[in-house]
Amino acid sequence: MTQKLFNVGKIINTHGLKGEVKVLRITDFDDRFQVGNVLYILSKDEKDPIKVTIKKHRIHKGYDLLTFNEFKDINEIEKYKNMYLTIEEEQLPPLDTNEYYYYEIIGCHVYLPNGDILGTVKEILSPGANDVWVVDCGNKKDVLIPYIDDVVTEVNLSKKMICIEPMDGLLE
């Protein structure tokens, strides 16, 4: 498989004897674990991810509990504990205007109004009302850029370029 895969959950334990697994959710999309959806298990010992189809889904104590068509009992699924559940890039739903997936923003170069490069986005934080993009400025201290209209003036994914208008004190 050469397609890019994206984590949507992690199998943290088995649950019962009938092949059910306890999953830590790593996605904002509630419908990701609907019955019939296809996921891939990223296994350490297998070359290719294992394609699985969700047979049952329920929520229990804040975790998603899943069973898959491909596994009948605990003995078949137990070896996949601590493995990630992933989806292919084509399974990502489209986003609204001015919404981006993290992988699209991380690695983009950030430019100042005068055309100088500030640095490269290395991480995204989600502390509350808006995301904050962490910009690696090379030998200087990282800069935190709030993703708000007043600061981020342009995002060009094809050029991996972000233009900002820094607020007073943002770059100090």
PDB file of C-alpha atoms in Angstrom:
ATOM      1  CA  MET A   1       0.000   0.000   0.000  1.00  0.00           C
ATOM      2  CA  THR A   2       1.515   3.301  -1.068  1.00  0.00           C
ATOM      3  CA  GLN A   3      -1.392   5.485   0.036  1.00  0.00           C
ATOM      4  CA  LYS A   4      -0.814   7.881   2.932  1.00  0.00           C
ATOM      5  CA  LEU A   5      -2.533   6.704   6.136  1.00  0.00           C
ATOM      6  CA  PHE A   6      -3.914   8.847   8.969  1.00  0.00           C
ATOM      7  CA  ASN A   7      -4.446   7.740  12.568  1.00  0.00           C
ATOM      8  CA  VAL A   8      -8.041   7.847  13.821  1.00  0.00           C
ATOM      9  CA  GLY A   9      -7.670   5.683  16.933  1.00  0.00           C
ATOM     10  CA  LYS A  10      -5.445   3.415  18.955  1.00  0.00           C
ATOM     11  CA  ILE A  11      -6.392  -0.062  20.156  1.00  0.00           C
ATOM     12  CA  ILE A  12      -5.556   0.173  23.846  1.00  0.00           C
ATOM     13  CA  ASN A  13      -7.018  -3.116  25.047  1.00  0.00           C
ATOM     14  CA  THR A  14      -9.366  -5.987  24.362  1.00  0.00           C
ATOM     15  CA  HIS A  15     -12.835  -6.023  25.923  1.00  0.00           C
ATOM     16  CA  GLY A  16     -14.462  -9.358  26.650  1.00  0.00           C
ATOM     17  CA  LEU A  17     -13.881 -12.618  24.818  1.00  0.00           C
ATOM     18  CA  LYS A  18     -15.714 -11.999  21.522  1.00  0.00           C
ATOM     19  CA  GLY A  19     -13.070  -9.904  19.746  1.00  0.00           C
ATOM     20  CA  GLU A  20     -14.172  -6.458  20.931  1.00  0.00           C
ATOM     21  CA  VAL A  21     -11.440  -3.830  21.347  1.00  0.00           C
ATOM     22  CA  LYS A  22     -11.251  -0.659  23.416  1.00  0.00           C
ATOM     23  CA  VAL A  23     -10.173   2.265  21.235  1.00  0.00           C
ATOM     24  CA  LEU A  24      -8.762   5.646  22.198  1.00  0.00           C
ATOM     25  CA  ARG A  25     -10.258   8.048  19.649  1.00  0.00           C
ATOM     26  CA  ILE A  26      -7.817  10.296  17.713  1.00  0.00           C
ATOM     27  CA  THR A  27     -10.333  11.989  15.422  1.00  0.00           C
ATOM     28  CA  ASP A  28     -12.811  14.851  15.580  1.00  0.00           C
ATOM     29  CA  PHE A  29     -15.265  13.053  13.298  1.00  0.00           C
ATOM     30  CA  ASP A  30     -17.895  11.129  15.293  1.00  0.00           C
ATOM     31  CA  ASP A  31     -18.975   9.078  12.279  1.00  0.00           C
ATOM     32  CA  ARG A  32     -15.489   7.605  11.777  1.00  0.00           C
ATOM     33  CA  PHE A  33     -16.456   4.417  13.667  1.00  0.00           C
ATOM     34  CA  GLN A  34     -19.847   3.763  12.072  1.00  0.00           C
ATOM     35  CA  VAL A  35     -20.771   0.154  11.336  1.00  0.00           C
ATOM     36  CA  GLY A  36     -19.600  -0.777   7.830  1.00  0.00           C
ATOM     37  CA  ASN A  37     -16.692   1.696   7.706  1.00  0.00           C
ATOM     38  CA  VAL A  38     -13.302   0.403   6.585  1.00  0.00           C
ATOM     39  CA  LEU A  39     -10.210   1.008   8.718  1.00  0.00           C
ATOM     40  CA  TYR A  40      -6.648  -0.280   8.578  1.00  0.00           C
ATOM     41  CA  ILE A  41      -4.657  -1.670  11.490  1.00  0.00           C
ATOM     42  CA  LEU A  42      -1.021  -0.609  11.392  1.00  0.00           C
ATOM     43  CA  SER A  43       0.727  -3.701  12.674  1.00  0.00           C
ATOM     44  CA  LYS A  44       4.388  -3.742  13.653  1.00  0.00           C
ATOM     45  CA  ASP A  45       5.035  -7.226  12.311  1.00  0.00           C
ATOM     46  CA  GLU A  46       3.045  -7.068   9.063  1.00  0.00           C
ATOM     47  CA  LYS A  47       4.357  -5.294   5.969  1.00  0.00           C
ATOM     48  CA  ASP A  48       0.985  -3.988   4.830  1.00  0.00           C
ATOM     49  CA  PRO A  49      -1.772  -2.567   7.005  1.00  0.00           C
ATOM     50  CA  ILE A  50      -4.613  -4.968   7.751  1.00  0.00           C
ATOM     51  CA  LYS A  51      -7.948  -3.915   6.256  1.00  0.00           C
ATOM     52  CA  VAL A  52     -10.871  -4.299   8.681  1.00  0.00           C
ATOM     53  CA  THR A  53     -14.583  -3.509   8.502  1.00  0.00           C
ATOM     54  CA  ILE A  54     -16.461  -2.336  11.579  1.00  0.00           C
ATOM     55  CA  LYS A  55     -19.103  -4.868  12.615  1.00  0.00           C
ATOM     56  CA  LYS A  56     -20.284  -3.241  15.864  1.00  0.00           C
ATOM     57  CA  HIS A  57     -19.630   0.054  17.648  1.00  0.00           C
ATOM     58  CA  ARG A  58     -20.603   1.365  21.046  1.00  0.00           C
ATOM     59  CA  ILE A  59     -19.311   3.873  23.561  1.00  0.00           C
ATOM     60  CA  HIS A  60     -18.389   2.689  27.053  1.00  0.00           C
ATOM     61  CA  LYS A  61     -16.853   4.912  29.761  1.00  0.00           C
ATOM     62  CA  GLY A  62     -15.634   7.445  27.201  1.00  0.00           C
ATOM     63  CA  TYR A  63     -13.990   4.927  24.880  1.00  0.00           C
ATOM     64  CA  ASP A  64     -15.113   3.494  21.563  1.00  0.00           C
ATOM     65  CA  LEU A  65     -15.619  -0.273  21.640  1.00  0.00           C
ATOM     66  CA  LEU A  66     -15.376  -1.909  18.229  1.00  0.00           C
ATOM     67  CA  THR A  67     -15.672  -5.364  16.750  1.00  0.00           C
ATOM     68  CA  PHE A  68     -14.544  -6.165  13.232  1.00  0.00           C
ATOM     69  CA  ASN A  69     -15.928  -8.636  10.682  1.00  0.00           C
ATOM     70  CA  GLU A  70     -12.455 -10.139  10.291  1.00  0.00           C
ATOM     71  CA  PHE A  71     -11.955 -11.243  13.932  1.00  0.00           C
ATOM     72  CA  LYS A  72     -14.193 -13.655  15.865  1.00  0.00           C
ATOM     73  CA  ASP A  73     -12.613 -13.727  19.342  1.00  0.00           C
ATOM     74  CA  ILE A  74     -10.016 -12.295  21.718  1.00  0.00           C
ATOM     75  CA  ASN A  75      -7.330 -14.711  20.496  1.00  0.00           C
ATOM     76  CA  GLU A  76      -7.425 -13.282  16.964  1.00  0.00           C
ATOM     77  CA  ILE A  77      -7.442  -9.584  17.927  1.00  0.00           C
ATOM     78  CA  GLU A  78      -5.267  -9.538  21.066  1.00  0.00           C
ATOM     79  CA  LYS A  79      -1.987  -9.228  19.135  1.00  0.00           C
ATOM     80  CA  TYR A  80      -3.144  -5.843  17.792  1.00  0.00           C
ATOM     81  CA  LYS A  81      -3.175  -4.128  21.199  1.00  0.00           C
ATOM     82  CA  ASN A  82      -1.293  -0.784  21.083  1.00  0.00           C
ATOM     83  CA  MET A  83      -1.637  -0.628  17.286  1.00  0.00           C
ATOM     84  CA  TYR A  84      -3.156   2.318  15.445  1.00  0.00           C
ATOM     85  CA  LEU A  85      -6.392   2.334  13.468  1.00  0.00           C
ATOM     86  CA  THR A  86      -5.966   4.379  10.310  1.00  0.00           C
ATOM     87  CA  ILE A  87      -7.800   5.568   7.223  1.00  0.00           C
ATOM     88  CA  GLU A  88      -6.586   6.324   3.704  1.00  0.00           C
ATOM     89  CA  GLU A  89      -6.296   9.909   2.489  1.00  0.00           C
ATOM     90  CA  GLU A  90      -9.278   9.422   0.151  1.00  0.00           C
ATOM     91  CA  GLN A  91     -11.446   8.645   3.211  1.00  0.00           C
ATOM     92  CA  LEU A  92     -10.854  12.103   4.687  1.00  0.00           C
ATOM     93  CA  PRO A  93     -14.030  14.177   4.449  1.00  0.00           C
ATOM     94  CA  PRO A  94     -13.848  17.541   2.688  1.00  0.00           C
ATOM     95  CA  LEU A  95     -13.509  20.546   4.976  1.00  0.00           C
ATOM     96  CA  ASP A  96     -15.167  23.946   4.843  1.00  0.00           C
ATOM     97  CA  THR A  97     -13.424  27.018   3.440  1.00  0.00           C
ATOM     98  CA  ASN A  98     -10.476  28.119   5.601  1.00  0.00           C
ATOM     99  CA  GLU A  99     -10.397  24.766   7.421  1.00  0.00           C
ATOM    100  CA  TYR A 100      -7.360  22.545   7.047  1.00  0.00           C
ATOM    101  CA  TYR A 101      -6.099  19.185   8.189  1.00  0.00           C
ATOM    102  CA  TYR A 102      -3.058  19.410  10.438  1.00  0.00           C
ATOM    103  CA  TYR A 103      -0.902  17.485   7.964  1.00  0.00           C
ATOM    104  CA  GLU A 104      -1.609  20.169   5.347  1.00  0.00           C
ATOM    105  CA  ILE A 105      -0.380  23.012   7.586  1.00  0.00           C
ATOM    106  CA  ILE A 106       2.591  21.335   9.268  1.00  0.00           C
ATOM    107  CA  GLY A 107       5.643  21.952   7.079  1.00  0.00           C
ATOM    108  CA  CYS A 108       4.302  25.169   5.509  1.00  0.00           C
ATOM    109  CA  HIS A 109       6.612  28.201   5.437  1.00  0.00           C
ATOM    110  CA  VAL A 110       5.360  31.304   7.226  1.00  0.00           C
ATOM    111  CA  TYR A 111       6.027  34.690   5.634  1.00  0.00           C
ATOM    112  CA  LEU A 112       5.912  38.195   7.087  1.00  0.00           C
ATOM    113  CA  PRO A 113       4.266  41.119   5.233  1.00  0.00           C
ATOM    114  CA  ASN A 114       7.662  42.291   3.910  1.00  0.00           C
ATOM    115  CA  GLY A 115       8.239  38.884   2.261  1.00  0.00           C
ATOM    116  CA  ASP A 116      10.783  37.619   4.799  1.00  0.00           C
ATOM    117  CA  ILE A 117      10.357  34.054   5.940  1.00  0.00           C
ATOM    118  CA  LEU A 118       9.590  33.700   9.651  1.00  0.00           C
ATOM    119  CA  GLY A 119       9.962  29.919   9.797  1.00  0.00           C
ATOM    120  CA  THR A 120       8.124  26.635   9.288  1.00  0.00           C
ATOM    121  CA  VAL A 121       5.034  25.322  11.063  1.00  0.00           C
ATOM    122  CA  LYS A 122       6.180  22.327  13.126  1.00  0.00           C
ATOM    123  CA  GLU A 123       3.184  21.666  15.374  1.00  0.00           C
ATOM    124  CA  ILE A 124      -0.419  22.686  15.971  1.00  0.00           C
ATOM    125  CA  LEU A 125      -1.912  23.241  19.403  1.00  0.00           C
ATOM    126  CA  SER A 126      -5.648  23.274  20.173  1.00  0.00           C
ATOM    127  CA  PRO A 127      -5.926  25.141  23.471  1.00  0.00           C
ATOM    128  CA  GLY A 128      -9.475  26.439  23.054  1.00  0.00           C
ATOM    129  CA  ALA A 129     -11.226  28.947  20.824  1.00  0.00           C
ATOM    130  CA  ASN A 130      -8.726  28.704  17.961  1.00  0.00           C
ATOM    131  CA  ASP A 131      -5.745  26.602  16.955  1.00  0.00           C
ATOM    132  CA  VAL A 132      -2.236  27.914  17.534  1.00  0.00           C
ATOM    133  CA  TRP A 133       0.461  27.151  14.985  1.00  0.00           C
ATOM    134  CA  VAL A 134       3.961  26.623  16.411  1.00  0.00           C
ATOM    135  CA  VAL A 135       6.533  28.091  14.032  1.00  0.00           C
ATOM    136  CA  ASP A 136      10.131  26.850  14.133  1.00  0.00           C
ATOM    137  CA  CYS A 137      12.271  29.931  13.526  1.00  0.00           C
ATOM    138  CA  GLY A 138      15.604  28.125  13.210  1.00  0.00           C
ATOM    139  CA  ASN A 139      18.107  29.368  15.796  1.00  0.00           C
ATOM    140  CA  LYS A 140      15.535  31.685  17.387  1.00  0.00           C
ATOM    141  CA  LYS A 141      12.759  30.864  19.852  1.00  0.00           C
ATOM    142  CA  ASP A 142       9.608  29.250  18.418  1.00  0.00           C
ATOM    143  CA  VAL A 143       6.751  31.656  17.656  1.00  0.00           C
ATOM    144  CA  LEU A 144       3.107  30.887  18.432  1.00  0.00           C
ATOM    145  CA  ILE A 145       0.729  32.080  15.707  1.00  0.00           C
ATOM    146  CA  PRO A 146      -2.999  32.114  16.530  1.00  0.00           C
ATOM    147  CA  TYR A 147      -5.076  30.887  13.597  1.00  0.00           C
ATOM    148  CA  ILE A 148      -7.391  33.911  13.395  1.00  0.00           C
ATOM    149  CA  ASP A 149      -8.339  36.115  10.434  1.00  0.00           C
ATOM    150  CA  ASP A 150      -6.539  39.177  11.855  1.00  0.00           C
ATOM    151  CA  VAL A 151      -3.199  37.306  11.892  1.00  0.00           C
ATOM    152  CA  VAL A 152      -3.296  34.655   9.143  1.00  0.00           C
ATOM    153  CA  THR A 153      -3.965  36.544   5.919  1.00  0.00           C
ATOM    154  CA  GLU A 154      -3.290  33.826   3.341  1.00  0.00           C
ATOM    155  CA  VAL A 155      -2.847  30.050   3.210  1.00  0.00           C
ATOM    156  CA  ASN A 156      -1.635  28.566  -0.078  1.00  0.00           C
ATOM    157  CA  LEU A 157      -1.375  24.801   0.329  1.00  0.00           C
ATOM    158  CA  SER A 158      -0.053  24.151  -3.179  1.00  0.00           C
ATOM    159  CA  LYS A 159       2.930  26.433  -2.456  1.00  0.00           C
ATOM    160  CA  LYS A 160       3.149  25.348   1.224  1.00  0.00           C
ATOM    161  CA  MET A 161       3.013  29.070   2.067  1.00  0.00           C
ATOM    162  CA  ILE A 162       1.295  30.992   4.867  1.00  0.00           C
ATOM    163  CA  CYS A 163       1.279  34.782   5.080  1.00  0.00           C
ATOM    164  CA  ILE A 164       0.713  36.503   8.399  1.00  0.00           C
ATOM    165  CA  GLU A 165       0.145  40.023   9.703  1.00  0.00           C
ATOM    166  CA  PRO A 166       1.682  39.912  13.188  1.00  0.00           C
ATOM    167  CA  MET A 167      -0.193  41.609  16.025  1.00  0.00           C
ATOM    168  CA  ASP A 168       1.747  43.886  18.377  1.00  0.00           C
ATOM    169  CA  GLY A 169       3.992  41.776  20.597  1.00  0.00           C
ATOM    170  CA  LEU A 170       3.464  38.543  18.665  1.00  0.00           C
ATOM    171  CA  LEU A 171       7.085  38.231  17.511  1.00  0.00           C
ATOM    172  CA  GLU A 172       8.758  39.451  20.727  1.00  0.00           C
TER     173      GLU A 172
END
